[in-house]
Coordinates of C-alpha atoms and ligand atoms in Angstrom, one line a residue:
M14 CA 114.2 122.9 96.2
V15 CA 111.5 122.1 98.9
G16 CA 109.7 125.3 98.1
G17 CA 109.8 124.2 94.2
L18 CA 108.3 120.7 95.4
A19 CA 105.8 122.1 97.5
V20 CA 104.4 124.4 94.6
L21 CA 104.4 121.6 92.2
L22 CA 102.1 119.1 94.7
V23 CA 99.8 122.0 95.0
A24 CA 99.7 122.6 91.0
L25 CA 99.2 119.0 90.6
G26 CA 96.7 118.9 93.6
L27 CA 94.6 121.7 91.9
L28 CA 94.9 120.1 88.0
Q29 CA 94.0 116.7 89.3
Y30 CA 90.9 118.1 91.0
R31 CA 89.8 120.2 87.8
W32 CA 90.5 117.2 85.5
M33 CA 88.3 114.6 87.6
T34 CA 85.6 117.0 88.2
Q35 CA 85.5 117.3 84.5
I36 CA 85.6 113.5 83.5
S37 CA 83.4 113.0 86.4
A38 CA 80.9 115.0 84.9
A39 CA 81.3 113.7 81.3
E40 CA 81.3 110.1 82.5
G41 CA 77.9 111.3 84.5
E42 CA 76.2 112.6 81.6
K43 CA 77.3 109.3 79.7
S44 CA 75.9 106.9 82.4
K45 CA 72.9 108.9 82.3
A46 CA 72.2 108.2 78.6
R47 CA 73.1 105.0 78.5
V48 CA 70.5 104.2 81.5
K49 CA 67.9 106.2 79.4
D50 CA 68.8 103.9 76.4
Q51 CA 68.7 100.8 78.0
A52 CA 65.4 102.0 79.5
D53 CA 63.7 102.7 76.2
R54 CA 65.1 99.3 74.8
L55 CA 63.8 97.4 77.6
A56 CA 60.4 99.1 77.1
A57 CA 60.6 98.7 73.0
D58 CA 61.1 95.3 73.9
F59 CA 58.1 95.0 76.3
N60 CA 55.9 96.9 74.1
R61 CA 56.9 94.9 71.4
E62 CA 55.9 91.7 72.8
I63 CA 52.6 93.4 74.1
Q64 CA 51.8 94.8 70.4
N65 CA 52.3 91.0 68.9
A66 CA 49.8 89.9 71.3
Y67 CA 47.6 92.8 70.2
F68 CA 47.6 93.8 66.5
N69 CA 48.4 90.1 65.3
F70 CA 44.9 89.3 66.5
Q71 CA 43.1 92.0 64.0
T72 CA 41.0 89.8 61.7
D73 CA 38.5 90.8 59.0
V74 CA 34.9 91.6 60.4
D75 CA 33.5 89.1 58.2
S76 CA 34.9 86.2 59.6
W77 CA 33.1 87.7 62.8
K78 CA 30.1 87.9 61.0
S79 CA 29.9 84.7 59.9
N80 CA 31.2 82.9 63.0
N81 CA 34.3 81.6 60.8
W82 CA 36.9 81.1 63.1
A83 CA 39.6 79.7 60.9
P84 CA 41.6 83.0 60.3
F85 CA 41.7 83.7 64.1
N86 CA 42.8 80.0 64.8
E87 CA 45.2 80.7 62.1
R88 CA 46.4 83.9 64.0
Y89 CA 46.3 82.3 67.2
Q90 CA 48.6 79.3 66.1
Y91 CA 51.2 81.8 64.2
W92 CA 51.2 84.0 67.5
A93 CA 51.5 80.8 70.0
E94 CA 54.4 79.7 67.5
N95 CA 56.1 82.7 67.6
T96 CA 56.1 84.0 71.1
A97 CA 58.4 83.2 73.7
Y98 CA 55.4 83.9 76.4
P99 CA 52.5 81.7 75.3
T100 CA 51.1 81.8 78.9
L101 CA 51.0 86.1 78.2
I102 CA 47.1 85.9 77.1
R103 CA 44.8 84.5 79.4
E104 CA 41.7 84.6 77.6
F105 CA 40.1 86.3 74.7
Y106 CA 36.5 87.4 74.6
F107 CA 34.3 89.1 72.1
F108 CA 31.7 91.7 72.7
E109 CA 29.2 93.1 69.7
A110 CA 29.4 96.7 70.1
K111 CA 25.6 96.9 69.4
G112 CA 23.0 94.8 70.6
D113 CA 22.7 92.3 73.7
A114 CA 24.3 89.1 72.0
P115 CA 26.1 87.4 74.8
A116 CA 29.8 87.8 75.2
L117 CA 32.0 85.2 73.4
R118 CA 35.2 83.4 74.8
Y119 CA 37.7 81.7 72.8
D120 CA 38.4 78.2 72.8
R121 CA 41.6 77.4 71.7
G122 CA 41.9 75.7 68.3
V123 CA 38.1 75.5 68.1
G124 CA 36.7 78.9 68.0
F125 CA 34.8 81.6 69.8
V126 CA 31.7 80.0 72.0
T127 CA 29.1 81.5 74.3
V128 CA 30.5 82.1 78.0
E129 CA 28.7 80.0 80.5
A130 CA 28.7 83.2 82.6
A131 CA 26.1 81.9 85.0
N132 CA 28.3 79.4 86.1
S133 CA 30.8 81.8 87.8
P134 CA 29.9 85.1 89.5
E135 CA 33.5 86.4 89.2
I136 CA 33.4 85.9 85.1
T137 CA 29.8 87.7 85.2
T138 CA 31.3 90.4 86.9
K139 CA 34.6 90.9 84.8
L140 CA 32.6 90.5 81.7
G141 CA 30.1 93.4 83.2
Q142 CA 33.4 95.5 84.0
M143 CA 34.8 94.8 80.1
K144 CA 31.2 95.8 78.8
E145 CA 31.1 99.3 80.7
R146 CA 34.9 100.1 79.2
I147 CA 33.8 99.8 75.6
A148 CA 30.3 101.3 75.9
D149 CA 31.4 104.7 75.1
P150 CA 33.0 104.3 71.4
K151 CA 34.3 108.2 71.7
N152 CA 36.3 107.6 75.0
F153 CA 37.6 104.2 73.8
K154 CA 40.9 103.4 75.4
P155 CA 42.6 100.3 74.0
V156 CA 44.7 99.4 77.3
Q157 CA 42.7 98.8 80.3
E158 CA 45.6 97.9 82.5
D159 CA 43.2 97.4 85.9
L160 CA 41.4 94.6 84.2
D161 CA 44.8 93.4 82.3
T162 CA 43.2 93.9 79.4
L163 CA 43.6 95.3 75.8
F164 CA 40.7 96.0 73.6
L165 CA 40.9 95.8 69.8
P166 CA 38.3 97.4 67.7
I167 CA 36.6 95.4 64.6
H168 CA 35.6 97.8 62.4
L169 CA 32.4 97.4 59.7
T170 CA 34.9 97.4 56.9
E171 CA 34.1 96.4 53.2
A172 CA 36.0 94.0 51.5
K173 CA 37.7 96.8 49.2
D174 CA 39.1 98.7 52.7
G175 CA 42.2 98.3 53.9
S176 CA 42.7 98.2 57.5
I177 CA 45.1 100.4 59.3
V178 CA 46.0 101.4 62.4
V179 CA 47.2 105.1 63.0
R180 CA 48.5 106.9 66.3
T181 CA 48.1 110.5 66.6
R182 CA 50.5 112.3 69.0
T183 CA 48.0 115.2 69.0
P184 CA 44.4 114.0 69.6
D185 CA 43.1 117.4 68.9
I186 CA 44.3 117.3 65.4
P187 CA 41.6 115.4 63.7
L188 CA 42.8 112.8 61.1
S189 CA 41.4 113.4 57.7
L190 CA 40.8 110.1 57.1
G191 CA 37.4 108.6 58.4
M192 CA 36.7 105.6 60.8
P193 CA 33.9 102.9 60.1
Q194 CA 31.7 101.9 62.8
P195 CA 33.1 99.3 65.3
Y196 CA 31.4 95.8 64.8
G197 CA 32.6 94.7 68.0
Y198 CA 35.7 94.5 70.3
L199 CA 38.2 91.7 71.0
A200 CA 39.1 91.9 74.6
I201 CA 42.3 90.2 75.3
E202 CA 42.8 89.3 78.5
L203 CA 46.6 89.4 79.6
E204 CA 48.1 86.9 82.2
R205 CA 49.5 89.4 84.9
E206 CA 51.8 86.5 86.5
T207 CA 53.6 86.5 83.4
V208 CA 53.9 89.9 82.6
T209 CA 55.5 90.4 85.7
G210 CA 56.6 87.4 86.8
R211 CA 58.2 86.9 83.6
L212 CA 58.5 88.9 80.9
L213 CA 59.7 91.6 83.0
P214 CA 62.3 89.9 85.0
D215 CA 63.6 88.3 81.8
L216 CA 63.9 91.9 80.3
I217 CA 65.5 93.5 83.2
G218 CA 67.9 90.8 83.4
K219 CA 68.7 91.6 80.0
Y220 CA 69.5 95.0 80.0
F221 CA 70.2 95.9 83.8
D222 CA 72.8 94.5 86.3
P223 CA 71.1 93.6 89.4
N224 CA 74.4 94.6 91.2
E225 CA 74.3 98.2 89.7
F226 CA 70.3 99.1 89.1
R227 CA 66.9 98.2 90.5
V228 CA 63.7 98.7 88.7
Q229 CA 60.6 99.7 89.8
V230 CA 56.8 99.6 87.4
T231 CA 54.1 101.6 88.7
D232 CA 50.8 102.0 87.0
R233 CA 49.0 105.5 86.1
S234 CA 48.2 106.1 89.8
G235 CA 51.8 105.3 91.1
N236 CA 51.2 102.3 92.7
A237 CA 54.0 99.8 92.3
V238 CA 53.2 96.7 90.0
F239 CA 56.6 95.6 89.9
S240 CA 59.2 96.7 92.6
Q241 CA 62.7 96.0 93.2
V242 CA 63.5 99.4 94.8
S243 CA 61.5 101.1 98.0
A244 CA 61.3 104.9 96.6
G245 CA 63.5 107.3 95.3
D246 CA 63.7 109.3 92.1
A247 CA 64.3 107.1 89.2
D248 CA 67.4 107.7 87.1
A249 CA 65.6 106.8 84.0
T250 CA 61.8 106.3 83.0
A251 CA 60.2 104.8 80.0
R252 CA 56.6 103.8 79.3
L253 CA 55.3 100.5 79.2
L254 CA 52.1 98.9 77.8
D255 CA 52.0 101.1 74.8
V256 CA 50.4 99.8 72.0
S257 CA 51.0 102.8 69.8
P258 CA 54.4 101.9 68.2
N259 CA 56.6 104.6 67.2
N260 CA 57.6 102.9 64.1
F261 CA 55.9 101.4 61.6
V262 CA 55.2 97.8 62.6
F263 CA 53.5 95.6 60.4
F264 CA 51.8 92.5 60.9
A265 CA 50.5 90.9 57.8
N266 CA 51.5 93.2 54.5
R267 CA 55.5 93.0 54.8
E268 CA 55.7 94.9 51.6
L269 CA 53.6 97.5 52.5
M270 CA 56.2 98.3 55.3
N271 CA 58.9 98.1 52.6
S272 CA 57.1 100.7 50.1
I273 CA 56.3 103.2 52.9
G274 CA 59.5 102.8 55.3
E275 CA 60.8 106.0 53.7
K276 CA 57.9 108.3 54.8
R277 CA 56.5 109.6 52.0
S278 CA 52.7 111.2 52.0
S279 CA 51.2 108.7 49.4
V280 CA 51.8 104.9 49.0
V281 CA 50.6 102.5 46.6
V282 CA 50.4 98.9 47.8
N283 CA 49.8 95.9 45.9
S284 CA 47.1 94.0 48.3
K285 CA 45.1 94.5 50.7
V286 CA 46.2 96.2 53.6
E287 CA 45.6 94.2 56.8
A288 CA 47.3 95.9 59.7
H289 CA 50.1 98.3 60.4
S290 CA 50.6 101.4 62.3
F291 CA 52.6 104.6 62.1
E292 CA 52.8 107.9 63.2
R293 CA 51.5 110.9 61.6
T294 CA 54.2 113.4 61.2
G295 CA 52.6 116.6 59.7
E296 CA 50.5 119.0 61.6
A297 CA 48.2 120.0 58.6
K298 CA 45.6 117.9 57.3
G299 CA 47.0 117.6 54.0
S300 CA 50.1 115.8 55.2
N301 CA 48.4 112.9 56.4
V302 CA 49.9 109.4 54.7
T303 CA 47.4 108.2 52.3
I304 CA 47.4 104.4 51.3
E305 CA 46.1 103.3 48.0
L306 CA 45.4 99.9 47.0
K307 CA 46.6 99.5 43.7
G308 CA 44.1 97.6 41.1
A309 CA 40.8 98.0 43.3
K310 CA 38.5 100.5 41.0
P311 CA 37.4 102.9 42.0
R312 CA 40.6 103.5 44.3
T313 CA 39.6 102.2 47.5
S314 CA 39.2 104.5 50.9
V315 CA 41.7 103.8 53.4
F316 CA 40.9 104.2 56.9
T317 CA 42.4 104.9 60.4
A318 CA 41.8 103.5 63.9
T319 CA 43.5 105.4 66.7
T320 CA 45.0 103.3 69.5
T321 CA 45.7 106.2 71.7
N322 CA 42.5 107.9 71.5
G323 CA 42.8 110.4 74.5
E324 CA 46.3 108.8 75.9
P325 CA 48.7 111.7 76.5
S326 CA 51.6 109.9 75.6
G327 CA 53.2 106.4 76.2
G328 CA 51.9 103.5 77.8
A329 CA 49.8 103.0 80.9
W330 CA 52.5 102.1 83.1
Q331 CA 56.1 103.8 83.7
L332 CA 59.4 101.7 84.2
G333 CA 61.7 103.6 86.5
V334 CA 65.2 102.5 86.7
Q335 CA 67.3 103.7 89.9
Q336 CA 70.8 102.9 90.8
V337 CA 71.3 100.4 93.6
S338 CA 72.9 103.3 95.9
G339 CA 69.8 105.7 95.5
S340 CA 70.8 107.3 92.4
L341 CA 73.1 107.5 89.7
D342 CA 74.0 111.3 90.6
G343 CA 74.8 110.3 94.1
Y344 CA 76.8 107.2 93.0
I345 CA 78.9 109.9 90.4
A346 CA 79.5 112.1 93.0
S347 CA 80.7 109.2 95.5
T348 CA 82.6 107.9 92.8
L349 CA 84.2 111.2 92.4
R350 CA 85.1 111.5 96.0
R351 CA 86.5 108.2 96.4
N352 CA 88.8 109.0 93.0
L353 CA 89.6 112.4 94.5
A354 CA 90.8 111.0 97.9
I355 CA 92.8 108.1 96.4
G356 CA 94.3 110.9 94.0
F357 CA 95.0 113.2 97.1
G358 CA 96.1 110.1 99.3
I359 CA 98.6 109.4 96.6
L360 CA 99.9 113.2 96.5
F361 CA 99.8 113.2 100.4
L362 CA 101.8 110.1 100.2
L363 CA 104.1 111.9 97.9
A364 CA 104.5 114.5 100.1
A365 CA 105.1 112.7 103.2
A366 CA 107.8 110.6 101.2
V367 CA 109.7 113.8 100.7
A368 CA 109.4 115.4 104.0
A369 CA 110.7 112.2 105.3
I370 CA 113.7 112.0 103.1
I371 CA 114.5 115.6 103.8
I372 CA 114.1 115.1 107.7
S373 CA 116.1 111.8 107.5
S374 CA 118.9 113.5 105.3
M375 CA 119.0 116.2 108.0
R376 CA 119.2 113.6 110.7
A377 CA 122.0 111.8 109.1
R378 CA 123.9 114.7 108.6
A379 CA 123.5 115.8 112.1
L380 CA 124.6 112.6 112.9
A381 CA 127.7 112.4 111.0
Q382 CA 128.6 115.9 112.6
R383 CA 128.3 114.1 115.9
Q384 CA 130.4 111.1 115.3
I385 CA 133.0 114.0 114.2
D386 CA 132.5 115.4 117.6
F387 CA 132.8 111.7 119.3
V388 CA 135.8 111.0 117.6
S389 CA 137.4 114.3 118.6
S390 CA 136.0 114.1 122.0
V391 CA 137.2 110.2 122.7
S392 CA 140.7 111.7 121.6
H393 CA 140.5 114.1 123.9
E394 CA 139.2 111.8 126.8
F395 CA 142.0 109.6 126.2
R396 CA 144.7 112.3 125.9
T397 CA 144.3 113.2 129.6
P398 CA 144.8 109.4 131.2
L399 CA 147.5 108.8 128.8
A400 CA 149.6 111.7 129.7
V401 CA 149.2 111.0 133.2
I402 CA 150.2 107.0 132.8
Y403 CA 153.1 108.6 130.2
S404 CA 154.6 110.8 132.7
A405 CA 154.3 108.5 135.7
G406 CA 155.9 105.8 133.6
E407 CA 158.5 107.9 132.6
N408 CA 158.9 109.3 136.2
L409 CA 159.5 105.6 137.5
A410 CA 161.8 104.9 134.3
D411 CA 164.1 107.7 134.9
G412 CA 164.2 106.8 138.6
V413 CA 162.5 110.1 140.0
A414 CA 160.5 107.8 142.1
K415 CA 162.3 105.9 144.7
E416 CA 160.8 105.4 147.6
T417 CA 158.6 103.0 148.1
E418 CA 155.4 105.1 149.0
Q419 CA 156.2 107.1 145.9
V420 CA 156.4 104.1 143.5
S421 CA 153.1 102.9 144.7
R422 CA 151.0 106.3 144.5
Y423 CA 152.4 106.1 141.0
G424 CA 151.4 102.6 140.6
D425 CA 148.2 103.7 141.9
L426 CA 147.7 106.6 139.3
I427 CA 148.6 104.3 136.7
K428 CA 146.0 101.9 137.6
G429 CA 143.2 104.4 138.2
E430 CA 143.8 106.0 134.5
G431 CA 144.4 102.5 132.9
R432 CA 140.9 101.8 134.9
K433 CA 139.2 105.0 133.7
L434 CA 140.8 104.1 130.0
S435 CA 139.7 100.7 129.9
S436 CA 136.1 101.7 131.4
M437 CA 135.8 104.1 128.4
V438 CA 137.0 101.3 126.0
E439 CA 134.3 99.4 127.5
Q440 CA 131.6 101.8 127.0
I441 CA 132.3 102.0 123.6
L442 CA 132.5 98.5 123.0
D443 CA 129.0 98.1 124.7
F444 CA 127.4 100.7 122.5
A445 CA 128.9 99.2 119.3
G446 CA 127.6 95.5 120.5
A447 CA 124.2 97.1 121.5
N448 CA 123.7 98.8 118.4
S449 CA 124.7 95.5 116.4
G450 CA 122.3 93.4 118.1
K451 CA 125.4 91.4 119.5
R452 CA 124.9 92.3 123.1
R453 CA 123.1 89.2 125.1
F454 CA 121.8 90.0 128.3
N455 CA 121.6 87.5 131.2
F456 CA 118.3 87.9 132.9
K457 CA 118.3 86.3 136.6
P458 CA 115.9 87.4 139.5
T459 CA 117.8 90.1 141.2
P460 CA 116.8 92.0 144.1
I461 CA 116.7 95.8 143.3
D462 CA 118.6 97.1 146.5
E463 CA 121.7 95.0 145.3
I464 CA 121.7 96.7 142.1
V465 CA 121.5 100.2 143.7
A466 CA 124.1 99.3 146.3
D467 CA 126.3 98.2 143.7
A468 CA 126.2 100.8 141.5
V469 CA 126.7 103.2 144.1
E470 CA 129.7 101.4 145.3
E471 CA 131.3 101.2 141.9
T472 CA 130.9 105.0 141.3
R473 CA 132.0 106.1 144.9
S474 CA 135.7 106.3 143.4
L475 CA 134.6 108.8 141.1
V476 CA 134.0 111.3 143.8
G477 CA 137.5 111.3 144.7
D478 CA 138.5 113.2 148.0
R479 CA 135.5 115.8 147.5
D480 CA 133.0 115.7 150.3
F481 CA 130.0 114.3 148.2
E482 CA 126.8 113.6 149.7
I483 CA 125.1 110.5 148.1
E484 CA 121.8 109.9 149.5
T485 CA 120.2 106.4 148.7
V486 CA 116.6 105.8 149.6
I487 CA 115.3 102.4 149.1
A488 CA 111.7 101.5 150.0
A489 CA 111.5 98.4 151.9
G490 CA 109.8 95.2 150.4
L491 CA 111.1 96.0 147.0
P492 CA 110.5 92.9 144.8
V493 CA 113.1 90.8 143.4
V494 CA 113.1 91.7 139.5
S495 CA 114.2 89.9 136.3
A496 CA 117.4 91.8 135.3
D497 CA 120.9 91.4 134.1
K498 CA 122.7 92.6 137.3
N499 CA 125.7 93.8 135.6
A500 CA 124.0 95.6 132.4
L501 CA 121.4 97.5 135.0
S502 CA 124.0 98.4 137.5
Q503 CA 126.0 99.8 134.7
A504 CA 123.0 102.1 133.8
L505 CA 122.6 103.1 136.8
Q506 CA 126.3 103.8 137.1
N507 CA 125.8 106.2 134.3
L508 CA 123.4 108.1 135.5
I509 CA 124.9 108.6 138.4
A510 CA 128.2 109.5 137.0
N511 CA 126.6 111.9 134.9
S512 CA 125.0 113.4 138.3
I513 CA 128.6 114.0 139.8
K514 CA 130.1 115.0 136.4
Y515 CA 127.4 117.7 136.0
C516 CA 126.9 118.7 139.5
N517 CA 128.3 122.5 139.0
G518 CA 129.5 122.6 142.4
D519 CA 126.8 121.0 144.3
T520 CA 127.9 117.9 145.9
W521 CA 124.3 116.0 146.5
L522 CA 122.8 113.4 144.6
R523 CA 120.2 111.0 145.5
V524 CA 119.4 107.6 144.5
S525 CA 115.9 106.3 145.5
A526 CA 114.2 103.0 144.6
S527 CA 110.5 102.3 144.7
N528 CA 107.8 99.9 143.4
G529 CA 104.0 100.7 142.4
D530 CA 101.8 100.3 139.5
G531 CA 103.6 96.8 138.6
K532 CA 106.8 98.6 138.1
V533 CA 110.1 98.9 139.8
K534 CA 111.5 102.9 139.9
I535 CA 115.0 103.6 140.3
T536 CA 115.6 107.6 140.3
V537 CA 118.8 109.3 140.0
E538 CA 118.4 113.1 141.0
D539 CA 121.1 116.0 141.5
R540 CA 121.1 119.8 141.7
G541 CA 123.5 120.1 139.3
I542 CA 123.7 122.4 136.0
G543 CA 120.5 120.9 134.6
I544 CA 119.1 120.4 130.8
S545 CA 117.6 122.7 128.6
K546 CA 114.2 121.9 127.1
S547 CA 115.7 121.6 123.3
D548 CA 118.5 119.2 124.6
L549 CA 116.5 117.2 126.7
K550 CA 114.6 116.0 124.0
Q551 CA 117.9 114.6 122.5
I552 CA 120.1 113.6 125.1
F553 CA 119.2 109.9 125.1
E554 CA 120.4 110.0 121.0
P555 CA 123.8 108.4 120.7
F556 CA 126.8 111.1 120.4
Y557 CA 124.3 113.7 121.7
R558 CA 126.1 116.1 124.2
A559 CA 124.2 119.5 125.3
R560 CA 125.9 122.5 124.0
A561 CA 126.7 123.9 127.2
V562 CA 128.5 120.9 128.2
V563 CA 130.9 121.0 125.3
D564 CA 131.4 124.7 125.7
A565 CA 132.1 124.1 129.3
Q566 CA 134.8 121.4 128.3
I567 CA 133.3 118.8 130.6
H568 CA 134.6 115.3 129.6
G569 CA 132.4 113.0 127.9
N570 CA 131.4 111.0 124.7
G571 CA 127.3 111.1 124.7
L572 CA 127.2 107.5 124.8
G573 CA 126.2 107.4 128.6
L574 CA 122.4 108.1 128.4
S575 CA 121.9 105.8 124.9
L576 CA 123.4 102.8 126.6
V577 CA 121.0 103.5 129.7
K578 CA 118.3 103.8 126.9
Q579 CA 119.4 100.4 125.1
I580 CA 119.7 98.5 128.8
T581 CA 116.0 99.8 130.1
E582 CA 114.4 98.6 127.0
A583 CA 116.0 95.5 126.9
H584 CA 114.4 94.8 130.3
G585 CA 111.1 95.8 128.8
G586 CA 111.1 99.2 130.8
R587 CA 112.0 102.9 129.8
V588 CA 113.7 105.5 130.9
R589 CA 112.5 109.4 131.4
A590 CA 114.4 112.6 132.0
T591 CA 113.3 115.8 133.7
S592 CA 115.3 118.9 134.1
E593 CA 115.4 122.4 134.6
L594 CA 118.6 124.6 133.8
G595 CA 120.5 125.6 136.4
K596 CA 118.4 123.7 139.3
G597 CA 119.1 120.0 138.6
S598 CA 118.0 117.1 136.9
K599 CA 116.2 113.5 137.6
F600 CA 116.6 110.4 135.6
T601 CA 114.0 107.7 136.3
I602 CA 114.4 103.9 135.0
E603 CA 111.4 102.1 135.1
I604 CA 111.2 98.3 134.8
P605 CA 108.1 96.1 135.2
S606 CA 108.3 93.9 138.5
Ligands
ADP704 P1 128.3 112.5 128.2 O1 127.9 112.4 129.7 O2 129.2 111.4 128.2 O3 128.3 113.4 127.6 P2 125.6 110.9 128.1 O4 124.9 110.1 127.1 O5 126.0 110.5 129.4 O6 126.9 111.5 127.5 O7 124.8 112.5 128.5 C1 124.1 113.1 127.3 C2 124.4 114.5 127.5 O8 123.0 114.8 128.3 C3 125.4 115.0 128.3 O9 126.2 115.9 127.3 C4 125.2 116.1 129.2 O10 124.6 117.3 128.3 C5 123.6 115.7 129.4 N1 123.5 115.2 130.8 C6 123.4 113.9 130.9 N2 123.2 113.9 132.2 C7 123.0 114.9 132.9 C8 122.8 115.6 134.4 N3 122.7 114.6 135.4 N4 122.8 117.1 134.3 C9 123.2 117.7 133.5 N5 123.2 117.1 132.4 C10 123.0 115.8 131.8

């Protein structure tokens, strides 16, 4: 059964390991996908907010030419009412593409006015930088994140044109659709404080639990623009500040969105196209999406403006998400380790419980056997004194002994055997009492030498008329200890009695008492039969008797030493035994002084 259980436990352990690693791998994949998905959603939300602040301001070139600010004011009004971050845009500037016209600045609700640049060198520098960025239309980039500015080209369109923003994924494949020249550029300067201080934290809070993930945003050269982490590889990344939407995003002509939603290559729309963007799908020239305006005669040409000219992919900033513990892989591995530890811990507990049950049942069996041995040895012990008493009594009753001297000898005999019997009964009762916790000790300050003298005196009768040498060595100045005199003396008597009983013909024993290290030591040693190593471990257990003494028919009940142990422990001390088979034994009682 034990073997079967062991095999079962090992099999369970292996299965558990396999399942847990499989589950952990699957969980890991799932968590990674989830983090990536959350990062993408965050980026989409972020980019949508930026794109709204970009495409929304695409207005007709005519209004720019004629300084008619009403359409722009309307757009601004619309945007300010609909955005959750009205402070996202710091300023609008307008630069004409050609000529030396001074830059214009948007005065909210009024219109664009000439910048009084001379008043502020700071603004002069800024405007200079902005102008540089739009100087070369071929290398135009809509996102100039180091200036916190988005540039929106205003093209020289004619009334019949629709204006469409098209993103090309592969810039080297030219679009078949033509581009009108830019009339000017609208610079939308973003408020960095709102971007990194409000927009980003809001979105991070929406998508990531701060106890689980940390987020970092870095610019094109890898410098952190927003950071909750110091370093380390990101578990998921996404691009921010991307003004080239992946899906059709439409700002003015909602019906156009609906009509080209299903990706046809030719779409006819009713009204003028104001702005939308889409991703060109086919590589071949002919697969470009053409949008025709219905009702225009001749049919209008449709033009495109690429928003990601020269941008490899995505936005200028990179969002990196990292598990708080360092990496998602590390976290998953540590979770696996923890789960395995718990699983194996439980299996180990199971194994330990089974082992404990087996050991305790073996112990119970051994104890039961010892109790049986005890009953038979006690009966045996009782038999001799009872036989002596019986025959002495019979002799007295029959009048065999008549002389006073003889009668008193019989009396002594009966008395002696009676005392043996009663001390045996006492010992058994003591053991039962101590085990049931009924035994009460009466601790009093007691001189050690008195206890030793008392025990030696009490056991002297066991020697009978043999020439037995009992040596007592009591160190001078022993302290008075708090002890139950009777109990401690009884423990000592048990040890002395054993030394006499197991003397094996060597009629010598020594009782010594000394103190040191805050302890009083009382030692009983003999040169008797000694105890084997395996017996030595068990002699203090109740009913235990060495096989050798049972075989040699030396009387005893196996309770003496267990009583010694109980008594010493009740005194806060302990008892130790050393012995060598055939050479003798040494028992030491140590109690705190
Ligand atoms: P008992 O003496 O009645 O058998 P104890 O509990 O006093 O019971 O002793 C337990 C066993 O320890 C003894 O049976 C004996 O095998 C061994 N033993 C105890 N004291 C000695 C000793 N002084 N010399 C040799 N063996 C001893």
